Amino acid sequence: MNTLQLNPVGWMSQLSQGEVANLQDSTGSELFRLFRNCALAVLNSGVDEDNFEVLFEPYKDFDIRLVRRERGVKIELINPPQVAFVDGVLLKGVHEHLFAVLRDLLYMGNKYPLSNQPRTFSGAEITDAVFDMLRHANALEGNDNLNTIVCWGGHSIKPHEYKYTKEVGYQLGLRALNICTGCGPGAMKGPMKGATIGHAKQRYKEGRYIGISEPSIIAAEPPNAIVNELIVMPDIEKRLEAFVRLAHGVIIFPGGAGTAEELLYILGILLNEQNSRQPLPIILTGPVGSEQYFEAIDEFIGETLGSDAQSKYQIIIDDPVEVARAMCRGLAKVKSYREAMGDAFSFNWSLKIEHAFQHPFDPTHETMASLALHQNQSAADLAVVLRKAFSGIVAGNVKAEGIAQIKEFGPFEIDGDTKLMQQLDKLLESFVTQHRMKLPGSTYVPCYKVKSDDVVIGYD
C-alpha cells in the first residue's frame, strides 16, 4: 500500500483542535464520500476525460484519511494516482487544491448544510453563505481591483476554438485582467493559459486564475493545470451565484447545455426590474466558424426571452483585441455604478437574485417532466425554468447521479408548449450536430426526449 501524508497549507493550517475534531467526526458521512471523490478528481488534474466512471475505474483502491496533529490536520493519501506526482513528489498545485477541497466540502459544508435540508433558507441567508465561503477561500482579497472576468464555455470545444480562447485570454492578460472559470478543460482552461502569457509580458505579479466548481461537476471536469485558486461550492446554484457576485464582466465562448444554462441564469437575473440599471458587460465571442453556435443561441434567446434579453449582451466574432477593449469599456461603467451605489468592488451585493435562482434544483425524471415550460409568464420567470431544463441535461450528460438515473429509467422527458418545445429541440439538436455535448471523438447519446402534447418531437 502506497501512503503519503500532507501538511496543511493556507487557512487550513490554522485550525483549532475543536475544528479538527469536528472534521474527523464527519469521516463516516456522505459528505466525506463526496470529499474523497473530489480529492480523487483533483489528483487527476489535467486529465482529458469527462466520464467519471472511466476516470475513477483505475483507482478503486484509492482512499483518503484525516490525521489529527497539534498544528491542525493532515491529509493521508492511500494509493493516489501517479499522474499527480513528478519524480515521486506531489505537485504543489495539487497539494493546495486538496486542502481547498477539505476547506470547502468538510469545513464549510459542516458550517453551512444548505443543500437537501428540510427547511428553506432565505435568499439573504444563501447570499451570506456564498459570501462567507468566498471569504474563507480568500477569493475576495484582491477582487477590489475591478479586474475579474468570468469566462464560460464548453469543455468539448474544437481545437481552433480552444486556440481562440487562449488569444482572448492573452489580450485580457495584457490589460491586467484576471480570469475566473469553471476550472475544467476547453474554454475553461484556454483563457487562463492565454492570460498567463499576457501577465508575464506585462510583469503582472498578481495573476489570478480562479476555478469555481461543485461536487457533482468536479469529477467530470477536474481542475486544469492553470488554476491557482480552487473553490468548490456546495451545489450548482451557489456556484452560479459565486460567479456573478465575484464577476466584473462575463465572456461566453462556444459551449453546450452547461453554457446555455449559465447564460440563461445571468440573463434571468438582469431581466429583473430591480437590476435594470446594473451594468455587467457580457460578451459572446468565438472564432470564424463558430457563428452557427451564436446564431442558434441568439435566435433561441430572442424567441423565448425577447429582445430585451438580447440587449444584455453583445456578440463579437474573431476579434480578441476588440473583446478585451469592449470589456475594459464595460468595466469603466461598472466602476462608476458601484461608486455611485456605494457597493463593494469585491462582491456585488446590490445585484438582486430571486430565490428561484438560488434554491437547489434536483433534476429527476419527475422534476424534469413537471417544469413549467410555457411562455405565459414573464421572461425572467421563463429564464428560471429554462435554466433548470438545461441543468438537468448537464446532470444527465456528466454528473454521476444524473447518469445513473438515465441508465435506470431512460432519458429525461421535457414537455411543454409546442412552439417552445420546438425551439428548445432545435437548439439542442444544433448542439449535438456541432458535437458540443461530449469531448471530441466520443459518441453522444442524448439523455433527454423533447415532447409536446405527448408527441416526441426531439430525440427518442
Coordinates of C-alpha atoms in Angstrom, one line a residue:
M1 CA 0.0 0.0 0.0
N2 CA 1.4 3.4 -1.0
T3 CA 0.6 6.2 1.5
L4 CA 1.6 9.8 1.8
Q5 CA 0.8 12.4 4.5
L6 CA 0.4 16.0 3.6
N7 CA 0.9 19.0 5.9
P8 CA -1.9 21.6 5.9
V9 CA -1.4 24.7 3.7
G10 CA -3.2 28.0 3.7
W11 CA -6.0 28.7 6.1
M12 CA -6.4 25.0 7.0
S13 CA -3.1 25.2 8.9
Q14 CA -4.7 27.5 11.4
L15 CA -7.5 25.2 12.7
S16 CA -8.3 24.9 16.4
Q17 CA -8.4 21.4 18.0
G18 CA -12.2 21.6 18.2
E19 CA -12.4 22.3 14.4
V20 CA -10.1 19.4 13.7
A21 CA -12.3 17.2 15.9
N22 CA -15.4 18.3 14.0
L23 CA -13.7 17.4 10.7
Q24 CA -12.8 13.9 12.0
D25 CA -16.4 13.4 13.2
S26 CA -17.5 13.7 9.6
T27 CA -15.3 10.9 8.2
G28 CA -18.1 8.4 8.0
S29 CA -20.7 10.7 6.4
E30 CA -22.0 11.1 2.9
L31 CA -20.2 14.4 2.8
F32 CA -16.9 12.6 3.4
R33 CA -17.6 10.3 0.4
L34 CA -18.0 13.4 -1.7
F35 CA -14.7 14.7 -0.3
R36 CA -13.0 11.5 -1.3
N37 CA -14.4 11.7 -4.9
C38 CA -13.5 15.4 -5.3
A39 CA -10.0 14.7 -3.9
L40 CA -9.5 11.9 -6.5
A41 CA -10.7 14.3 -9.2
V42 CA -8.1 16.9 -8.0
L43 CA -5.4 14.3 -8.1
N44 CA -6.3 13.7 -11.8
S45 CA -6.0 17.4 -12.6
G46 CA -5.2 17.9 -16.3
V47 CA -6.6 14.5 -17.4
D48 CA -8.7 15.0 -20.5
E49 CA -11.7 12.8 -19.6
D50 CA -15.3 13.8 -18.9
N51 CA -16.7 10.4 -17.9
F52 CA -16.4 10.0 -14.2
E53 CA -16.7 6.2 -14.4
V54 CA -13.7 5.9 -16.7
L55 CA -11.8 8.4 -14.6
F56 CA -12.3 6.6 -11.3
E57 CA -12.2 3.0 -12.5
P58 CA -8.4 2.5 -12.2
Y59 CA -8.4 3.9 -8.6
K60 CA -10.8 1.6 -6.7
D61 CA -8.1 1.1 -4.0
F62 CA -7.6 4.9 -3.5
D63 CA -8.6 6.3 -0.1
I64 CA -8.1 9.4 1.9
R65 CA -7.9 9.9 5.7
L66 CA -7.7 12.9 8.1
V67 CA -4.9 12.7 10.6
R68 CA -5.1 14.9 13.7
R69 CA -2.0 16.9 14.6
E70 CA -1.3 19.6 17.1
R71 CA -0.9 22.3 14.4
G72 CA -4.0 21.2 12.6
V73 CA -5.0 18.3 10.4
K74 CA -3.0 16.3 7.9
I75 CA -4.4 14.6 4.8
E76 CA -3.2 11.0 4.3
L77 CA -3.5 9.7 0.7
I78 CA -3.6 5.9 0.1
N79 CA -2.7 4.7 -3.3
P80 CA -3.0 8.1 -5.0
P81 CA -2.8 8.4 -8.9
Q82 CA 0.7 8.8 -10.1
V83 CA -0.3 11.4 -12.6
A84 CA -0.3 13.9 -9.7
F85 CA 3.5 13.3 -9.0
V86 CA 6.7 14.4 -10.6
D87 CA 9.7 12.2 -9.7
G88 CA 7.8 10.9 -6.7
V89 CA 6.9 14.3 -5.4
L90 CA 3.3 15.6 -5.3
L91 CA 2.6 18.6 -7.4
K92 CA 2.4 21.8 -5.3
G93 CA -0.8 22.9 -7.0
V94 CA -2.5 19.6 -6.3
H95 CA -1.4 19.8 -2.7
E96 CA -3.0 23.2 -2.4
H97 CA -6.2 22.1 -4.2
L98 CA -6.6 19.1 -1.8
F99 CA -6.8 21.4 1.2
A100 CA -9.1 23.7 -0.7
V101 CA -11.5 20.8 -1.2
L102 CA -11.1 20.0 2.5
R103 CA -11.9 23.6 3.4
D104 CA -15.0 23.9 1.2
L105 CA -16.6 20.4 1.4
L106 CA -15.9 19.4 5.0
Y107 CA -15.3 22.6 7.0
M108 CA -17.7 24.9 5.1
G109 CA -20.0 22.0 4.3
N110 CA -20.5 21.3 8.0
K111 CA -20.8 25.0 8.8
Y112 CA -23.5 25.6 6.1
P113 CA -25.5 22.4 5.5
L114 CA -27.7 24.4 3.0
S115 CA -28.3 21.7 0.4
N116 CA -31.0 19.0 0.7
Q117 CA -32.3 20.3 4.0
P118 CA -35.9 20.2 5.2
R119 CA -36.2 23.9 5.8
T120 CA -36.0 26.5 3.1
F121 CA -33.2 29.1 3.6
S122 CA -34.0 32.7 2.7
G123 CA -32.2 34.4 -0.2
A124 CA -30.3 36.6 2.2
E125 CA -29.1 33.6 4.2
I126 CA -27.9 31.9 1.0
T127 CA -26.1 35.1 -0.3
D128 CA -24.4 35.5 3.2
A129 CA -23.3 31.9 3.0
V130 CA -21.9 32.4 -0.5
F131 CA -20.0 35.5 0.7
D132 CA -18.6 33.6 3.7
M133 CA -17.4 30.7 1.6
L134 CA -15.7 33.1 -0.8
R135 CA -14.2 35.0 2.1
H136 CA -12.8 31.8 3.7
A137 CA -11.3 30.9 0.3
N138 CA -9.6 34.4 0.2
A139 CA -11.3 35.0 -3.1
L140 CA -12.5 38.4 -2.0
E141 CA -8.9 39.6 -1.3
G142 CA -7.6 41.3 -4.4
N143 CA -11.0 41.3 -6.0
D144 CA -11.5 45.0 -5.4
N145 CA -9.4 46.0 -8.4
L146 CA -12.4 45.5 -10.8
N147 CA -10.5 43.1 -13.0
T148 CA -12.1 39.7 -12.5
I149 CA -13.5 38.4 -15.8
V150 CA -15.7 35.3 -15.6
C151 CA -15.3 33.1 -18.7
W152 CA -17.9 30.5 -19.5
G153 CA -17.9 28.0 -22.4
G154 CA -17.8 24.3 -23.2
H155 CA -15.2 21.7 -22.2
S156 CA -15.8 19.9 -25.6
I157 CA -14.8 22.7 -28.0
K158 CA -12.9 22.3 -31.2
P159 CA -9.1 22.9 -31.5
H160 CA -9.4 26.2 -33.3
E161 CA -12.0 27.4 -30.8
Y162 CA -9.7 26.5 -27.9
K163 CA -6.9 28.4 -29.6
Y164 CA -9.2 31.4 -29.8
T165 CA -10.0 31.3 -26.1
K166 CA -6.2 31.5 -25.4
E167 CA -5.9 34.5 -27.7
V168 CA -8.8 36.3 -25.8
G169 CA -7.2 35.4 -22.5
Y170 CA -3.9 36.8 -23.8
Q171 CA -5.5 40.1 -24.6
L172 CA -7.2 40.2 -21.2
G173 CA -3.9 39.4 -19.5
L174 CA -2.1 42.2 -21.3
R175 CA -4.6 44.5 -19.7
A176 CA -4.0 43.1 -16.2
L177 CA -7.4 41.4 -16.1
N178 CA -7.7 38.1 -14.1
I179 CA -9.7 35.0 -15.1
C180 CA -12.4 33.0 -13.3
T181 CA -13.8 29.9 -14.9
G182 CA -15.5 26.6 -14.1
C183 CA -11.9 25.3 -13.7
G184 CA -12.1 22.4 -16.2
P185 CA -10.7 21.9 -19.8
G186 CA -11.6 23.6 -23.1
A187 CA -13.0 27.1 -22.8
M188 CA -12.3 27.0 -19.0
K189 CA -8.6 26.4 -19.5
G190 CA -7.8 28.4 -22.6
P191 CA -8.4 31.9 -21.2
M192 CA -6.3 31.1 -18.2
K193 CA -3.5 29.8 -20.3
G194 CA -3.5 32.9 -22.6
A195 CA -3.7 35.3 -19.6
T196 CA -0.6 33.8 -18.0
I197 CA 1.4 34.9 -21.1
G198 CA -0.1 38.3 -21.1
H199 CA 0.5 38.7 -17.4
A200 CA 4.1 37.6 -17.9
K201 CA 4.8 40.1 -20.7
Q202 CA 3.4 42.9 -18.5
R203 CA 5.3 41.6 -15.5
Y204 CA 2.0 41.5 -13.7
K205 CA 2.6 39.5 -10.5
E206 CA -0.9 39.3 -9.2
G207 CA -2.3 36.9 -11.8
R208 CA -5.4 35.1 -10.5
Y209 CA -6.8 32.0 -12.2
I210 CA -9.9 31.2 -10.1
G211 CA -11.7 27.9 -10.7
I212 CA -15.2 27.5 -9.2
S213 CA -16.6 24.0 -9.3
E214 CA -19.1 21.9 -7.3
P215 CA -19.0 18.3 -6.1
S216 CA -21.0 16.7 -8.9
I217 CA -19.2 18.5 -11.7
I218 CA -15.6 18.4 -10.5
A219 CA -15.4 14.6 -11.1
A220 CA -16.2 15.1 -14.7
E221 CA -14.2 18.3 -15.1
P222 CA -11.1 18.1 -12.9
P223 CA -9.3 21.4 -12.3
N224 CA -7.0 22.3 -15.2
A225 CA -3.3 22.8 -14.5
I226 CA -3.5 26.7 -14.6
V227 CA -6.0 27.1 -11.7
N228 CA -4.2 28.7 -8.7
E229 CA -7.3 29.3 -6.6
L230 CA -9.8 26.4 -6.4
I231 CA -13.2 26.9 -4.8
V232 CA -15.8 24.1 -4.5
M233 CA -19.3 25.4 -3.8
P234 CA -21.9 23.0 -2.4
D235 CA -24.3 23.0 -5.4
I236 CA -24.8 24.4 -8.9
E237 CA -26.9 27.4 -7.7
K238 CA -24.4 28.6 -5.2
R239 CA -21.7 28.1 -7.8
L240 CA -23.5 30.3 -10.2
E241 CA -24.2 32.9 -7.6
A242 CA -20.5 32.9 -6.7
F243 CA -19.6 33.6 -10.3
V244 CA -21.9 36.6 -10.7
R245 CA -21.2 38.1 -7.3
L246 CA -17.4 37.9 -8.0
A247 CA -17.6 38.9 -11.7
H248 CA -16.9 42.4 -13.0
G249 CA -17.5 41.2 -16.6
V250 CA -18.5 37.9 -18.3
I251 CA -17.2 36.4 -21.5
I252 CA -19.0 33.4 -23.1
F253 CA -17.3 31.1 -25.6
P254 CA -19.0 28.4 -27.6
G255 CA -20.3 25.6 -25.4
G256 CA -23.2 23.2 -24.9
A257 CA -26.0 22.7 -22.4
G258 CA -23.9 23.9 -19.5
T259 CA -23.0 27.2 -21.2
A260 CA -26.7 27.8 -22.2
E261 CA -27.6 27.2 -18.5
E262 CA -25.1 29.8 -17.4
L263 CA -26.3 32.4 -20.0
L264 CA -29.9 31.8 -19.0
Y265 CA -29.0 32.3 -15.4
I266 CA -27.3 35.7 -15.8
L267 CA -29.9 36.9 -18.3
G268 CA -32.8 35.9 -15.9
I269 CA -31.1 38.0 -13.2
L270 CA -30.5 41.0 -15.4
L271 CA -34.1 40.9 -16.6
N272 CA -35.3 41.5 -13.1
E273 CA -36.6 45.1 -13.0
Q274 CA -34.5 45.7 -9.8
N275 CA -31.4 45.1 -11.8
S276 CA -32.4 47.3 -14.8
R277 CA -29.6 49.8 -14.1
Q278 CA -27.0 47.2 -13.1
P279 CA -24.1 47.3 -15.6
L280 CA -22.4 44.0 -16.2
P281 CA -20.6 43.6 -19.6
I282 CA -21.4 40.3 -21.2
I283 CA -19.7 39.3 -24.5
L284 CA -20.4 36.2 -26.5
T285 CA -17.4 35.5 -28.7
G286 CA -15.7 32.9 -30.8
P287 CA -13.5 32.4 -33.9
V288 CA -14.7 32.3 -37.5
G289 CA -16.6 29.1 -37.9
S290 CA -18.4 29.4 -34.6
E291 CA -21.1 31.7 -36.0
Q292 CA -23.6 28.8 -36.1
Y293 CA -23.4 28.3 -32.4
F294 CA -24.1 32.0 -31.6
E295 CA -26.8 32.3 -34.2
A296 CA -28.6 29.4 -32.7
I297 CA -28.4 30.6 -29.1
D298 CA -29.2 34.2 -30.0
E299 CA -32.2 33.1 -32.0
F300 CA -33.4 30.9 -29.1
I301 CA -33.0 33.8 -26.6
G302 CA -34.9 36.2 -28.9
E303 CA -37.8 33.7 -29.5
T304 CA -38.1 32.8 -25.8
L305 CA -37.0 35.7 -23.6
G306 CA -37.3 38.5 -26.2
S307 CA -35.2 41.4 -27.5
D308 CA -34.7 42.9 -24.0
A309 CA -32.7 39.8 -23.1
Q310 CA -30.7 40.0 -26.3
S311 CA -29.8 43.6 -25.4
K312 CA -28.0 42.4 -22.3
Y313 CA -25.1 41.0 -24.3
Q314 CA -23.1 41.7 -27.5
I315 CA -21.6 39.2 -30.0
I316 CA -18.1 39.7 -31.3
I317 CA -16.7 37.2 -33.8
D318 CA -13.0 36.6 -34.3
D319 CA -11.6 39.7 -32.7
P320 CA -9.8 39.1 -29.4
V321 CA -8.5 42.6 -29.2
E322 CA -12.0 44.1 -29.6
V323 CA -13.3 41.7 -27.0
A324 CA -10.7 43.0 -24.5
R325 CA -11.3 46.6 -25.3
A326 CA -15.0 46.2 -25.1
M327 CA -14.7 44.6 -21.7
C328 CA -12.5 47.4 -20.5
R329 CA -15.1 49.9 -21.6
G330 CA -17.7 47.9 -19.7
L331 CA -15.6 47.8 -16.6
A332 CA -15.5 51.6 -16.5
K333 CA -19.3 51.6 -16.3
V334 CA -19.2 49.0 -13.6
K335 CA -16.8 51.2 -11.6
S336 CA -19.0 54.3 -11.9
Y337 CA -22.1 52.4 -10.9
R338 CA -20.5 50.7 -7.9
E339 CA -19.1 54.0 -6.7
A340 CA -22.5 55.7 -7.1
M341 CA -24.3 52.9 -5.2
G342 CA -21.6 52.6 -2.5
D343 CA -21.4 48.9 -3.4
A344 CA -18.3 46.8 -2.8
F345 CA -15.9 46.2 -5.7
S346 CA -15.1 42.7 -4.4
F347 CA -18.6 41.3 -4.0
N348 CA -21.7 42.5 -5.9
W349 CA -24.2 42.9 -3.0
S350 CA -26.6 45.2 -5.0
L351 CA -27.4 42.6 -7.6
K352 CA -30.9 41.2 -6.9
I353 CA -31.1 37.4 -7.2
E354 CA -34.5 36.0 -6.8
H355 CA -34.9 32.9 -4.6
A356 CA -36.0 30.8 -7.6
F357 CA -32.4 31.1 -8.9
Q358 CA -30.9 30.3 -5.5
H359 CA -32.9 27.3 -4.4
P360 CA -31.2 24.0 -5.4
F361 CA -32.9 22.1 -8.3
D362 CA -32.6 18.4 -8.1
P363 CA -33.1 17.0 -11.7
T364 CA -35.0 13.8 -11.6
H365 CA -37.4 12.3 -14.1
E366 CA -40.3 13.7 -12.1
T367 CA -38.9 17.3 -11.6
M368 CA -37.8 17.5 -15.3
A369 CA -41.2 16.4 -16.5
S370 CA -43.0 18.9 -14.3
L371 CA -41.1 22.0 -15.4
A372 CA -43.5 24.9 -16.4
L373 CA -42.2 25.2 -19.9
H374 CA -44.7 27.7 -21.3
Q375 CA -44.5 31.3 -22.4
N376 CA -47.4 32.5 -20.4
Q377 CA -45.1 34.0 -17.8
S378 CA -42.5 36.8 -17.5
A379 CA -39.2 36.5 -19.4
A380 CA -37.4 36.4 -16.0
D381 CA -39.6 33.5 -14.7
L382 CA -39.2 31.6 -18.0
A383 CA -35.4 32.0 -17.7
V384 CA -35.6 30.3 -14.3
V385 CA -37.4 27.3 -15.8
L386 CA -35.2 27.1 -18.9
R387 CA -32.1 27.2 -16.7
K388 CA -33.4 24.2 -14.8
A389 CA -34.1 22.3 -18.0
F390 CA -30.5 22.8 -19.2
S391 CA -29.2 22.0 -15.7
G392 CA -31.0 18.6 -15.9
I393 CA -29.4 17.9 -19.3
V394 CA -26.0 18.7 -17.9
A395 CA -26.7 16.3 -15.0
G396 CA -27.7 13.6 -17.4
N397 CA -24.6 14.2 -19.5
V398 CA -21.8 14.3 -16.9
K399 CA -23.0 14.1 -13.3
A400 CA -22.7 10.7 -11.6
E401 CA -26.2 10.7 -10.1
G402 CA -27.8 12.0 -13.3
I403 CA -26.1 9.3 -15.5
A404 CA -27.2 6.7 -13.0
Q405 CA -30.8 7.9 -13.4
I406 CA -30.7 7.8 -17.1
K407 CA -29.2 4.2 -17.1
E408 CA -32.0 3.0 -14.8
F409 CA -35.1 4.9 -16.1
G410 CA -34.1 6.1 -19.6
P411 CA -33.9 9.7 -20.9
F412 CA -35.5 12.6 -19.1
E413 CA -38.7 13.8 -20.8
I414 CA -39.1 17.5 -21.2
D415 CA -42.7 18.6 -22.0
G416 CA -44.3 22.0 -22.6
D417 CA -45.9 24.4 -25.2
T418 CA -45.5 23.1 -28.7
K419 CA -43.7 26.2 -30.0
L420 CA -41.4 26.5 -27.1
M421 CA -40.5 22.7 -27.3
Q422 CA -39.8 23.1 -31.0
Q423 CA -37.4 26.0 -30.2
L424 CA -35.7 24.0 -27.4
D425 CA -35.4 20.9 -29.6
K426 CA -33.9 23.0 -32.4
L427 CA -31.2 24.5 -30.1
L428 CA -30.4 21.1 -28.5
E429 CA -30.2 19.4 -31.9
S430 CA -27.7 22.1 -33.1
F431 CA -25.5 21.4 -30.0
V432 CA -25.5 17.7 -30.9
T433 CA -24.8 18.3 -34.6
Q434 CA -21.9 20.6 -33.7
H435 CA -20.5 17.9 -31.3
R436 CA -20.8 20.2 -28.3
M437 CA -22.2 17.7 -25.8
K438 CA -19.1 15.4 -25.2
L439 CA -15.4 15.6 -25.7
P440 CA -14.3 15.4 -29.3
G441 CA -14.2 11.9 -30.7
S442 CA -16.7 10.4 -28.2
T443 CA -20.2 9.4 -29.1
Y444 CA -23.1 11.3 -27.6
V445 CA -26.3 9.5 -26.6
P446 CA -29.0 12.1 -25.7
C447 CA -30.2 11.9 -22.1
Y448 CA -33.5 13.6 -22.9
K449 CA -36.6 13.5 -25.0
V450 CA -38.3 16.7 -26.0
K451 CA -42.1 16.3 -26.1
S452 CA -45.2 18.2 -26.7
D453 CA -48.8 17.0 -26.3
D454 CA -47.4 13.5 -25.7
V455 CA -45.8 13.6 -29.1
V456 CA -42.0 13.2 -29.2
I457 CA -40.6 16.0 -31.4
G458 CA -36.9 15.5 -30.4
Y459 CA -34.7 12.5 -29.7
D460 CA -36.4 9.2 -28.9

